[in-house]
XYZ file of C-alpha atoms in Angstrom:
705
model
C -151.687 7.088 -92.103
C -151.365 3.202 -92.481
C -148.851 3.757 -95.236
C -146.827 6.059 -93.135
C -146.931 3.722 -90.116
C -146.379 0.248 -92.007
C -144.938 1.021 -95.368
C -145.581 -1.674 -97.992
C -147.129 -3.779 -95.368
C -150.235 -1.378 -95.400
C -151.065 -2.481 -98.981
C -153.512 -5.281 -97.910
C -155.617 -3.302 -95.459
C -159.026 -2.274 -96.071
C -161.161 0.230 -94.256
C -165.015 0.226 -94.047
C -167.836 2.204 -92.413
C -169.841 1.247 -89.339
C -173.193 2.819 -88.230
C -173.963 3.847 -84.604
C -173.745 6.792 -82.397
C -170.955 5.595 -80.302
C -167.313 5.358 -81.425
C -166.261 1.747 -82.148
C -164.247 -0.604 -84.471
C -163.918 -4.111 -85.475
C -160.977 -5.792 -87.185
C -160.435 -9.066 -88.694
C -157.423 -10.522 -90.550
C -156.877 -13.579 -92.621
C -154.763 -14.618 -95.761
C -152.590 -11.838 -95.308
C -155.381 -9.195 -95.507
C -156.575 -6.920 -92.573
C -160.117 -5.360 -92.716
C -161.110 -2.638 -90.152
C -164.573 -1.220 -90.014
C -165.192 1.818 -87.839
C -167.693 4.547 -87.097
C -165.061 7.347 -87.725
C -161.482 7.913 -88.790
C -160.305 8.092 -85.169
C -161.899 4.874 -84.281
C -160.657 3.253 -87.562
C -157.086 4.433 -86.480
C -157.299 3.081 -82.874
C -158.605 -0.246 -84.425
C -155.444 -0.271 -86.472
C -153.356 0.457 -83.520
C -155.163 -2.085 -81.257
C -154.528 -4.854 -83.896
C -150.715 -4.043 -84.130
C -150.476 -4.115 -80.445
C -152.507 -7.265 -79.718
C -151.700 -9.269 -82.887
C -148.178 -7.975 -83.864
C -146.783 -6.998 -80.444
C -145.968 -3.492 -81.999
C -147.068 0.099 -80.655
C -146.526 3.564 -82.074
C -145.086 5.951 -79.784
C -143.727 9.571 -80.157
C -140.222 8.125 -80.666
C -141.036 4.841 -82.544
C -138.893 4.521 -85.661
C -141.265 4.284 -88.802
C -142.438 2.582 -90.763
C -142.624 -0.338 -88.515
C -140.524 -3.514 -89.287
C -143.688 -5.671 -90.113
C -143.452 -7.792 -93.382
C -146.806 -9.373 -93.142
C -150.168 -9.111 -91.300
C -150.941 -12.185 -88.971
C -154.332 -13.562 -88.826
C -156.878 -12.583 -86.291
C -160.549 -13.370 -85.468
C -163.045 -10.726 -85.509
C -162.160 -8.302 -82.683
C -164.076 -5.126 -81.526
C -163.604 -2.163 -79.249
C -165.818 0.658 -78.046
C -164.732 3.882 -76.587
C -165.602 4.430 -73.098
C -166.048 8.212 -73.397
C -167.076 10.524 -76.094
C -163.828 12.575 -76.537
C -160.247 12.374 -76.235
C -158.946 15.855 -75.496
C -155.356 16.805 -76.292
C -152.906 19.728 -75.662
C -152.529 22.804 -73.670
C -152.081 26.354 -74.813
C -148.565 26.226 -73.048
C -147.554 23.103 -75.332
C -147.600 25.515 -78.528
C -144.634 27.403 -76.571
C -142.814 24.471 -74.910
C -142.866 21.799 -77.474
C -144.466 22.680 -80.872
C -143.606 26.562 -81.650
C -141.048 25.761 -84.386
C -142.587 22.436 -85.807
C -143.121 22.154 -89.534
C -145.645 20.112 -91.406
C -143.614 16.798 -91.165
C -143.774 17.117 -87.358
C -147.245 17.983 -87.345
C -148.378 15.110 -89.529
C -146.598 12.518 -87.353
C -148.372 14.089 -84.347
C -151.757 14.034 -85.817
C -151.199 10.315 -86.810
C -150.160 9.723 -83.131
C -153.381 11.441 -81.867
C -155.524 9.260 -84.268
C -153.710 6.175 -83.340
C -154.232 7.130 -79.401
C -158.027 7.996 -79.795
C -157.648 11.845 -79.760
C -160.881 13.304 -81.149
C -160.710 16.884 -79.672
C -157.136 18.546 -80.249
C -156.580 22.146 -79.314
C -155.413 23.797 -82.424
C -153.548 27.092 -81.755
C -151.006 27.315 -84.709
C -151.803 30.300 -86.748
C -153.981 32.065 -84.367
C -151.790 35.114 -84.750
C -153.069 35.505 -88.292
C -156.592 35.579 -86.925
C -155.581 38.413 -84.650
C -153.662 40.408 -87.255
C -156.865 40.062 -89.473
C -159.284 41.119 -86.793
C -157.096 44.133 -85.630
C -156.501 45.277 -89.115
C -160.247 45.620 -89.666
C -160.244 47.697 -86.471
C -157.715 50.039 -88.050
C -154.634 49.113 -86.377
C -151.383 49.230 -88.474
C -149.387 45.987 -89.375
C -146.533 47.304 -87.135
C -148.824 48.085 -84.067
C -150.394 44.594 -84.348
C -147.088 42.781 -84.636
C -145.664 44.726 -81.674
C -148.722 43.736 -79.846
C -148.353 40.027 -80.713
C -144.693 39.913 -79.605
C -142.201 37.137 -80.010
C -143.346 33.720 -81.865
C -141.945 31.682 -79.005
C -144.341 33.353 -76.416
C -147.591 33.635 -78.577
C -149.750 31.106 -76.562
C -149.206 33.286 -73.644
C -150.371 36.371 -75.569
C -153.434 34.232 -76.792
C -154.303 33.449 -73.004
C -154.015 37.237 -72.298
C -151.014 36.977 -69.922
C -148.750 39.183 -71.869
C -148.422 41.132 -74.975
C -145.468 43.032 -76.849
C -142.959 40.685 -75.251
C -139.596 39.420 -76.892
C -140.774 40.589 -80.148
C -141.829 42.023 -82.409
C -143.319 39.143 -84.531
C -141.161 38.718 -87.675
C -143.467 39.929 -90.778
C -142.534 36.796 -92.680
C -144.020 34.475 -89.715
C -147.519 35.307 -90.430
C -148.213 33.816 -93.930
C -146.289 30.814 -93.393
C -147.889 29.834 -89.890
C -151.459 30.792 -91.346
C -150.863 28.026 -94.084
C -149.450 25.572 -91.557
C -152.339 26.213 -89.255
C -154.839 25.586 -92.007
C -153.164 22.405 -92.970
C -153.253 21.091 -89.431
C -156.872 21.622 -88.890
C -157.731 20.231 -92.277
C -155.880 16.942 -91.582
C -157.521 16.657 -88.085
C -160.942 17.117 -89.674
C -160.094 14.357 -92.081
C -159.633 11.844 -89.410
C -163.159 13.095 -87.864
C -161.511 15.082 -85.083
C -162.982 18.295 -83.690
C -160.330 20.912 -83.589
C -160.685 23.462 -80.604
C -159.849 27.030 -81.848
C -158.802 29.934 -79.684
C -161.266 32.791 -78.663
C -161.236 36.275 -77.307
C -160.493 36.670 -73.724
C -160.922 40.366 -73.376
C -157.301 41.167 -73.714
C -156.680 44.227 -76.195
C -153.798 46.264 -77.226
C -153.157 49.479 -75.392
C -154.229 51.483 -78.261
C -157.622 49.967 -78.189
C -157.764 50.104 -74.400
C -157.049 53.855 -74.426
C -160.340 54.565 -76.180
C -162.686 51.952 -74.357
C -163.651 50.997 -70.604
C -160.593 48.888 -69.781
C -158.425 47.896 -66.745
C -154.808 47.234 -66.245
C -154.016 43.691 -65.233
C -150.858 41.993 -64.059
C -149.431 38.554 -64.633
C -146.034 37.595 -63.371
C -144.873 41.168 -63.702
C -146.279 41.505 -67.189
C -148.918 44.411 -67.602
C -151.900 43.839 -70.064
C -155.215 45.608 -70.618
C -158.628 44.058 -70.572
C -161.926 45.390 -71.822
C -164.828 45.758 -69.266
C -167.510 43.131 -70.277
C -170.112 46.030 -69.938
C -168.404 47.765 -72.901
C -170.187 46.862 -76.137
C -166.580 46.531 -78.004
C -166.072 43.398 -75.786
C -168.680 41.232 -77.513
C -168.188 43.135 -80.817
C -164.430 42.218 -80.741
C -165.033 38.597 -79.816
C -167.344 38.346 -82.631
C -164.937 39.925 -85.129
C -162.042 37.631 -84.100
C -164.252 34.586 -84.246
C -165.452 35.667 -87.942
C -161.820 36.251 -88.977
C -160.896 32.820 -87.588
C -163.732 31.128 -89.405
C -162.622 32.696 -92.613
C -159.118 31.473 -92.414
C -159.643 28.044 -90.543
C -163.312 26.999 -90.701
C -164.785 25.810 -87.467
C -166.340 22.997 -85.699
C -168.105 25.206 -83.191
C -165.640 24.657 -80.256
C -163.521 27.512 -78.857
C -161.098 27.676 -75.996
C -161.038 30.906 -73.966
C -159.800 31.512 -70.562
C -160.410 35.087 -69.564
C -158.681 34.822 -65.966
C -156.431 31.628 -66.293
C -153.792 32.954 -63.678
C -155.109 36.339 -63.089
C -157.583 37.460 -60.256
C -160.687 39.134 -62.025
C -160.045 43.028 -62.096
C -163.307 43.376 -60.103
C -163.891 41.484 -56.729
C -167.668 41.445 -57.108
C -168.723 37.834 -57.023
C -171.146 38.732 -60.094
C -168.205 40.180 -62.256
C -166.939 36.672 -63.640
C -170.503 35.859 -64.671
C -170.677 39.237 -66.665
C -167.226 38.297 -68.379
C -168.746 34.929 -69.068
C -171.903 36.411 -70.600
C -170.068 38.775 -72.892
C -167.478 36.079 -73.929
C -170.328 33.762 -75.125
C -172.333 36.681 -76.684
C -169.265 37.522 -78.889
C -168.843 33.814 -79.871
C -172.404 33.347 -80.646
C -172.774 36.407 -82.681
C -170.233 35.047 -85.220
C -171.088 31.303 -84.693
C -174.641 30.598 -83.126
C -173.564 26.944 -82.482
C -170.426 27.917 -80.501
C -169.559 25.840 -77.564
C -167.017 27.226 -75.028
C -164.236 25.143 -73.747
C -162.763 26.576 -70.643
C -159.969 25.225 -68.319
C -160.619 24.830 -64.706
C -156.854 25.741 -63.864
C -157.965 28.995 -62.263
C -159.886 27.236 -59.583
C -156.759 25.240 -58.595
C -154.149 27.880 -59.065
C -156.116 30.642 -57.241
C -158.268 28.519 -54.998
C -158.526 30.970 -52.319
C -160.284 33.497 -54.587
C -162.381 30.793 -56.506
C -164.664 30.056 -53.894
C -167.944 27.919 -54.456
C -170.034 30.934 -54.734
C -167.745 32.627 -57.326
C -167.450 29.390 -59.348
C -171.177 28.762 -59.240
C -171.727 32.458 -60.321
C -169.173 32.196 -63.159
C -170.409 28.751 -64.411
C -174.061 29.441 -63.990
C -173.764 32.500 -66.176
C -173.297 29.908 -69.240
C -176.039 27.640 -70.485
C -175.199 24.103 -69.870
C -175.079 23.087 -73.528
C -172.588 25.920 -74.264
C -169.800 24.947 -71.971
C -167.104 22.156 -71.641
C -164.976 22.287 -68.624
C -161.513 20.784 -68.761
C -160.335 19.833 -65.340
C -156.790 20.368 -66.375
C -154.638 18.624 -63.405
C -157.150 16.023 -62.290
C -154.605 13.299 -61.584
C -153.326 15.510 -58.690
C -155.658 18.271 -57.864
C -158.980 17.102 -59.273
C -161.737 20.012 -59.202
C -164.374 17.910 -60.145
C -164.339 16.385 -56.699
C -164.292 19.909 -55.110
C -167.211 21.170 -57.240
C -169.395 18.225 -57.376
C -168.428 17.334 -60.844
C -169.614 20.758 -62.342
C -173.458 19.959 -62.072
C -175.189 20.205 -65.307
C -172.169 21.034 -67.287
C -169.991 18.667 -69.610
C -166.462 18.293 -68.599
C -163.284 16.468 -69.308
C -160.819 14.665 -66.966
C -157.359 15.698 -67.808
C -153.744 14.598 -66.831
C -151.239 17.358 -66.885
C -148.091 16.043 -65.199
C -145.592 18.050 -67.070
C -144.898 21.777 -66.531
C -142.758 23.777 -68.894
C -141.282 20.847 -70.696
C -139.264 19.518 -67.629
C -137.420 16.416 -68.298
C -137.681 14.733 -64.933
C -138.804 11.068 -65.270
C -141.501 10.991 -62.559
C -145.171 10.167 -62.312
C -147.657 8.284 -60.121
C -148.679 5.608 -62.385
C -150.433 3.444 -59.716
C -152.902 6.151 -58.814
C -153.831 6.836 -62.256
C -156.189 4.086 -63.048
C -158.210 4.353 -59.945
C -158.308 8.232 -60.404
C -160.033 7.749 -63.960
C -162.415 5.070 -62.669
C -163.557 7.259 -59.839
C -164.599 10.047 -62.267
C -166.265 7.650 -64.719
C -168.242 6.167 -61.795
C -169.642 9.586 -60.650
C -173.026 10.830 -60.922
C -172.059 13.304 -63.838
C -169.155 11.427 -65.419
C -166.820 13.227 -67.747
C -167.645 13.417 -71.483
C -164.062 12.602 -72.232
C -160.406 12.227 -70.945
C -157.748 14.421 -71.892
C -154.043 14.882 -72.179
C -153.156 18.500 -70.989
C -149.322 18.475 -70.696
C -147.693 21.692 -71.011
C -145.140 19.820 -73.164
C -144.883 16.508 -74.908
C -141.998 13.944 -75.432
C -141.438 13.182 -71.803
C -142.629 10.494 -69.589
C -144.425 8.670 -72.551
C -145.437 5.757 -70.277
C -147.710 8.081 -68.324
C -149.465 9.564 -71.256
C -149.860 6.188 -73.024
C -151.615 4.936 -69.810
C -154.108 7.740 -69.899
C -154.856 7.521 -73.570
C -155.375 3.680 -73.304
C -158.012 4.337 -70.851
C -160.167 6.205 -73.500
C -160.942 2.846 -74.703
C -160.478 0.086 -72.003
C -160.019 0.067 -68.194
C -156.627 -0.869 -66.567
C -157.442 -3.285 -63.862
C -153.916 -4.548 -63.423
C -151.150 -2.064 -63.863
C -148.451 -4.667 -63.672
C -150.053 -6.553 -66.612
C -150.386 -3.261 -68.433
C -146.623 -2.465 -68.072
C -145.782 -5.947 -69.415
C -147.853 -5.392 -72.456
C -146.482 -1.837 -72.807
C -142.790 -3.132 -72.689
C -143.510 -5.954 -75.229
C -145.135 -3.465 -77.770
C -142.702 -0.578 -77.192
C -139.826 -2.829 -78.085
C -141.357 -5.069 -80.316
C -140.953 -8.200 -78.199
C -137.131 -8.049 -78.107
C -135.167 -8.850 -74.792
C -138.773 -9.070 -73.133
C -137.678 -10.543 -69.731
C -134.848 -8.116 -69.123
C -136.913 -5.116 -70.246
C -139.981 -5.904 -68.315
C -137.720 -6.378 -65.197
C -136.295 -3.013 -65.904
C -139.669 -1.276 -66.250
C -141.094 -2.895 -63.093
C -138.056 -1.346 -61.394
C -138.838 2.164 -62.800
C -142.586 1.550 -61.585
C -141.319 0.695 -58.138
C -139.201 3.954 -58.035
C -139.696 7.011 -60.085
C -143.159 5.989 -61.311
C -144.441 5.383 -58.001
C -144.747 9.110 -56.917
C -147.996 8.627 -54.883
C -148.511 11.713 -52.833
C -145.745 13.673 -54.485
C -146.710 17.118 -55.704
C -145.132 17.193 -59.171
C -144.854 21.020 -59.740
C -141.740 23.210 -60.491
C -141.834 25.126 -57.110
C -141.837 21.795 -55.080
C -140.108 19.300 -57.268
C -136.960 20.801 -58.624
C -133.463 19.245 -58.435
C -130.419 21.204 -57.905
C -129.137 20.936 -61.613
C -131.805 23.341 -63.075
C -132.296 25.271 -59.831
C -131.083 28.869 -59.441
C -127.834 28.778 -57.252
C -128.136 30.416 -53.832
C -126.245 30.739 -50.630
C -129.323 30.403 -48.343
C -128.231 27.009 -47.024
C -125.003 28.711 -45.841
C -126.785 30.890 -43.322
C -128.838 28.293 -41.161
C -130.543 26.586 -44.106
C -128.760 23.330 -44.135
C -131.634 21.383 -42.632
C -134.124 22.882 -45.383
C -131.624 21.785 -47.999
C -131.464 18.047 -46.524
C -135.243 18.115 -46.530
C -135.171 19.314 -50.196
C -132.867 16.543 -51.193
C -134.824 13.985 -49.239
C -138.160 14.993 -50.887
C -136.954 14.040 -54.303
C -136.025 10.627 -53.296
C -139.060 8.813 -51.942
C -138.131 5.365 -53.274
C -134.973 2.979 -52.702
C -132.283 4.279 -55.058
C -131.089 0.766 -55.525
C -134.259 -0.152 -57.385
C -133.784 2.688 -59.904
C -130.161 1.707 -60.206
C -130.811 -1.915 -61.004
C -133.499 -0.883 -63.536
C -131.061 1.642 -65.129
C -128.429 -1.220 -65.407
C -130.823 -3.675 -67.050
C -131.542 -0.895 -69.729
C -127.875 -0.536 -70.392
C -127.228 -4.253 -70.755
C -129.882 -4.508 -73.524
C -128.661 -1.334 -75.216
C -125.205 -2.660 -75.279
C -126.367 -6.004 -76.850
C -128.972 -4.275 -79.381
C -127.753 -1.030 -80.991
C -130.712 -1.084 -83.279
C -133.205 -1.119 -80.419
C -131.248 1.631 -78.561
C -131.594 3.892 -81.622
C -135.519 3.942 -81.142
C -137.636 4.271 -77.953
C -135.132 2.351 -75.849
C -132.549 5.124 -76.257
C -135.165 7.521 -74.879
C -135.908 5.473 -71.943
C -132.323 4.812 -71.366
C -131.629 8.698 -71.254
C -134.516 9.142 -68.997
C -133.244 6.571 -66.703
C -129.868 8.484 -66.678
C -131.255 11.675 -65.855
C -133.325 10.315 -63.113
C -130.206 8.813 -61.362
C -127.720 11.529 -62.182
C -130.069 14.230 -60.939
C -130.351 12.783 -57.656
C -126.656 12.235 -57.436
C -126.108 15.955 -58.276
C -128.593 16.747 -55.372
C -126.685 14.611 -53.027
C -123.102 15.867 -53.964
C -124.311 19.443 -53.829
C -125.589 18.826 -50.052
C -122.227 17.155 -49.338
C -120.370 20.036 -50.867
C -122.447 22.656 -48.932
C -122.334 20.709 -45.442
C -118.476 20.062 -45.679
C -117.955 23.730 -46.498
C -119.925 24.847 -43.620
C -118.063 22.571 -41.518
C -114.597 23.671 -42.634
C -115.645 27.429 -42.813
C -114.203 27.509 -46.251
C -115.190 26.138 -49.622
C -114.260 22.349 -49.912
C -112.733 22.281 -53.419
C -112.673 18.460 -53.606
C -116.485 18.233 -52.867
C -117.189 20.967 -55.284
C -115.262 19.471 -58.233
C -117.157 16.123 -57.411
C -120.447 18.213 -57.723
C -119.629 20.005 -60.877
C -118.205 16.864 -62.627
C -121.758 15.431 -62.571
C -122.791 18.076 -64.985
C -120.102 17.268 -67.574
C -120.781 13.431 -67.164
C -124.555 13.894 -67.620
C -124.164 16.397 -70.534
C -122.017 13.669 -72.528
C -124.550 11.125 -72.119
C -127.567 13.549 -73.190
C -125.592 14.520 -76.326
C -126.015 10.991 -77.653
C -129.742 11.662 -78.331
C -130.618 14.725 -80.490
C -134.022 15.350 -78.675
C -131.852 15.850 -75.454
C -129.613 18.673 -77.052
C -130.261 22.430 -76.689
C -128.825 22.445 -80.194
C -131.631 20.573 -81.739
C -134.337 23.039 -80.196
C -132.349 26.196 -81.424
C -131.865 24.888 -84.977
C -135.428 24.218 -85.279
C -136.407 27.618 -84.375
C -134.000 28.790 -87.031
C -135.917 27.123 -89.815
C -138.429 29.878 -89.676
C -135.904 32.818 -90.241
C -135.969 34.335 -93.466
C -133.454 37.241 -92.693
C -131.270 38.633 -89.968
C -134.085 40.260 -88.087
C -136.210 37.178 -88.071
C -133.262 35.247 -86.918
C -132.606 37.497 -83.896
C -135.849 37.354 -82.504
C -136.076 33.566 -83.269
C -132.698 32.934 -81.401
C -133.669 35.029 -78.510
C -137.109 33.365 -78.002
C -135.696 29.845 -78.192
C -133.066 30.588 -75.697
C -134.905 32.806 -73.401
C -138.165 30.607 -72.679
C -136.188 27.714 -71.485
C -133.929 29.654 -69.206
C -134.722 33.175 -67.850
C -138.186 33.016 -69.503
C -138.968 36.858 -68.922
C -138.865 37.695 -65.172
C -137.566 36.457 -61.870
C -140.651 34.550 -60.958
C -140.445 32.395 -64.054
C -136.610 31.887 -64.099
C -135.886 28.095 -64.806
C -139.562 27.274 -64.984
C -138.975 25.221 -68.138
C -135.765 23.734 -66.772
C -134.576 20.940 -68.903
C -131.856 18.326 -68.684
C -130.405 18.864 -72.406
C -126.823 18.678 -73.531
C -125.461 22.190 -73.842
C -127.503 23.341 -71.021
C -126.459 20.912 -68.404
C -122.735 21.140 -69.145
C -122.937 24.746 -70.231
C -125.499 27.064 -68.996
C -126.313 25.302 -65.662
C -122.631 24.135 -64.873
C -121.493 27.743 -65.416
C -123.884 29.016 -63.018
C -123.033 26.565 -60.298
C -119.239 27.398 -61.000
C -120.036 30.903 -60.431
C -121.776 30.004 -57.259
C -118.778 27.917 -56.111
C -116.349 30.668 -56.838
C -118.213 32.953 -54.263
C -118.614 30.254 -51.629
C -115.793 31.547 -49.543
C -117.082 35.089 -49.246
C -120.452 33.508 -48.107
C -118.883 31.689 -45.597
C -116.911 34.587 -44.407
C -119.839 35.873 -42.399
C -121.315 38.000 -45.226
C -123.830 35.821 -46.880
C -126.167 38.658 -47.706
C -123.527 40.559 -49.824
C -122.280 37.416 -51.450
C -125.836 36.574 -52.388
C -126.201 40.063 -54.155
C -122.921 39.588 -55.928
C -123.983 36.028 -57.067
C -127.343 37.400 -58.509
C -125.379 40.265 -60.548
C -123.113 37.598 -61.836
C -125.947 35.220 -62.666
C -127.660 38.087 -64.641
C -124.439 38.585 -66.527
C -124.378 34.874 -67.295
C -128.013 34.778 -68.488
C -127.528 37.868 -70.887
C -124.351 36.066 -72.242
C -126.407 32.894 -72.962
C -129.011 34.959 -74.601
C -126.444 36.586 -76.722
C -124.258 33.697 -77.468
C -126.185 30.481 -76.898
C -124.602 27.117 -76.027
C -121.565 25.647 -77.436
C -122.213 22.769 -79.917
C -122.209 19.214 -78.395
C -120.656 16.283 -79.755
C -122.636 13.151 -80.206
C -121.355 9.935 -78.795
C -122.661 6.205 -78.246
C -125.478 6.233 -75.913
C -124.905 2.708 -74.444
C -121.197 3.417 -73.871
C -121.720 6.686 -72.199
C -124.491 5.124 -70.071
C -122.396 2.410 -68.982
C -119.549 4.763 -68.246
C -121.882 6.944 -65.918
C -123.188 3.590 -64.262
C -119.614 2.521 -63.550
C -118.782 6.012 -62.097
C -121.781 6.452 -59.947
C -123.464 3.381 -59.005
C -123.828 3.085 -55.325
C -123.706 6.907 -54.896
C -127.184 7.197 -53.499
C -127.877 3.871 -51.560
C -126.797 2.361 -48.268
C -125.616 -1.208 -48.151
C -128.904 -2.418 -46.781
C -130.737 -0.775 -49.749
C -128.535 -2.372 -52.392
C -129.036 -5.885 -50.858
C -132.648 -5.370 -50.825
C -132.929 -4.212 -54.417
C -130.977 -7.151 -55.652
């Protein structure tokens, strides 16, 4: 890992072992040689990263260009660090659909290095679980075809593993299983080499229809998808749980930690308060039959998502059915909706304080950075403090500052956020253009990253660009539309505008820096500003059209032009293109049938998903989508606006929905047109020149300057 991060500069680095029960490291450098001693591989990696940050002014992020440009190792006196919590948890089942479904080993090797450098000790390891299920159900007598039909499309497998759906967007290509089994084994092997404890999936009671037909089972629904779950009283429940666990141990070994969420976003099929406890007992019995040392990791998400059902009585009955030493509770959205506060820190149970922030891979730059350190400290100061901190985002590669801030608190408190931001900026950009970039980031901190009290959730934080077009505002909903626009703009726009301008200034002077993390941050700032411009121009187009009683073409053209302009900017960074996502999916195709399924999955999950309730859930500001898929939808809306204003909004809405459905089918069939990359600094400057001042009043601009 040191060689991958530092290249030849890693040659004079030595590692040694430390004894002790707690995770810790020491480092010392002199005469061009660095020595790191640590209790385990992750702590050694953290020690290396802290040395790079503290002595070299360099950090390793998701988008850092490696190896680092470091020619020698500066001297350092002996320096030590100790972990504040035992575990650093990482990932979410959904991440394996929204970020990693098409990753290869090079992607995962880089990601595991990032985990180690940031103190992750307990990563969720889902890749290849479909091979486990295939092996277990084969032993039960199901055919290869039946099993692959049950598993469904490769892009949706994590939702299958959680019991939310089956047989959707498939079948699973036959070529997929062996390659993913090998990749999954390689991933956990490397994680274990660092001393991590991979958490593998476990049985949730969800079974194929063929199995349900001959057992005590109930139908269940999730977002319109029908599945079948075994009754915990049926002996097959524990037997099948054990069979799946044994098959998994054969393929991937075990560290005795298993993730299972029997309910996740589905109300239990039996309303008896004792029923969840029966499910818990059967789930644990199956695990322990195969692995007597099994520890169950369960997400507390159901308690938040369906809090009316999950009363204190039901939660106590459910958790009480599991011995304290056999359960680890992940409080998944603790930065916004902490369940540990609601349930008295899960008395007697070990638990993890986790930060979610990102749903579906949405690209909006937004977070409550000021509230984060206090939320962590409050949990750590409680009577039953968490055993670890976790990053449980549904997708990675967005808002890196938020997740860096969480991971830092695994090892140290953050008493001064301003000072932390200054250090973050220095290390992220290697100390270049320090004053301008620090000023830019303090502007971001005072705008999009000061979302105190904002519920960052798709149903409530969704700008117009990725929203489904509707004529609802035409028929008396204009005040609601104004409120929606105001809700996404809780800060002074001029503050964001000035921060964006400063990033552009540096990118123009330093193209090399713009090719790395600065380019990612510049793209995020552009998204933040242009998304709000689109909101405002949409509101203006609707209001003016309502006033005229007919579509205002100039206002509509101004609105749609934002899509084209933003698309051009996004095309300058590969990670902000739909083309990059689709091409990655196709690397797993071995023939025409594979290709068809993979293309469908890659296109479907970030647009129509699989049903009306999930449309646009993973809405992303990506080139090819913004200027193609999303713009075309809003053009369709604009074309029908006259009819909606002519006194028949209901009819116009029905026609719009039909045309949008046709549009979605075309996209699933044809995809997006290729985009042409350009110069990010030049495109950003063009956008700034065109749109600066679009959101602010004169007073706001003077105050921000």
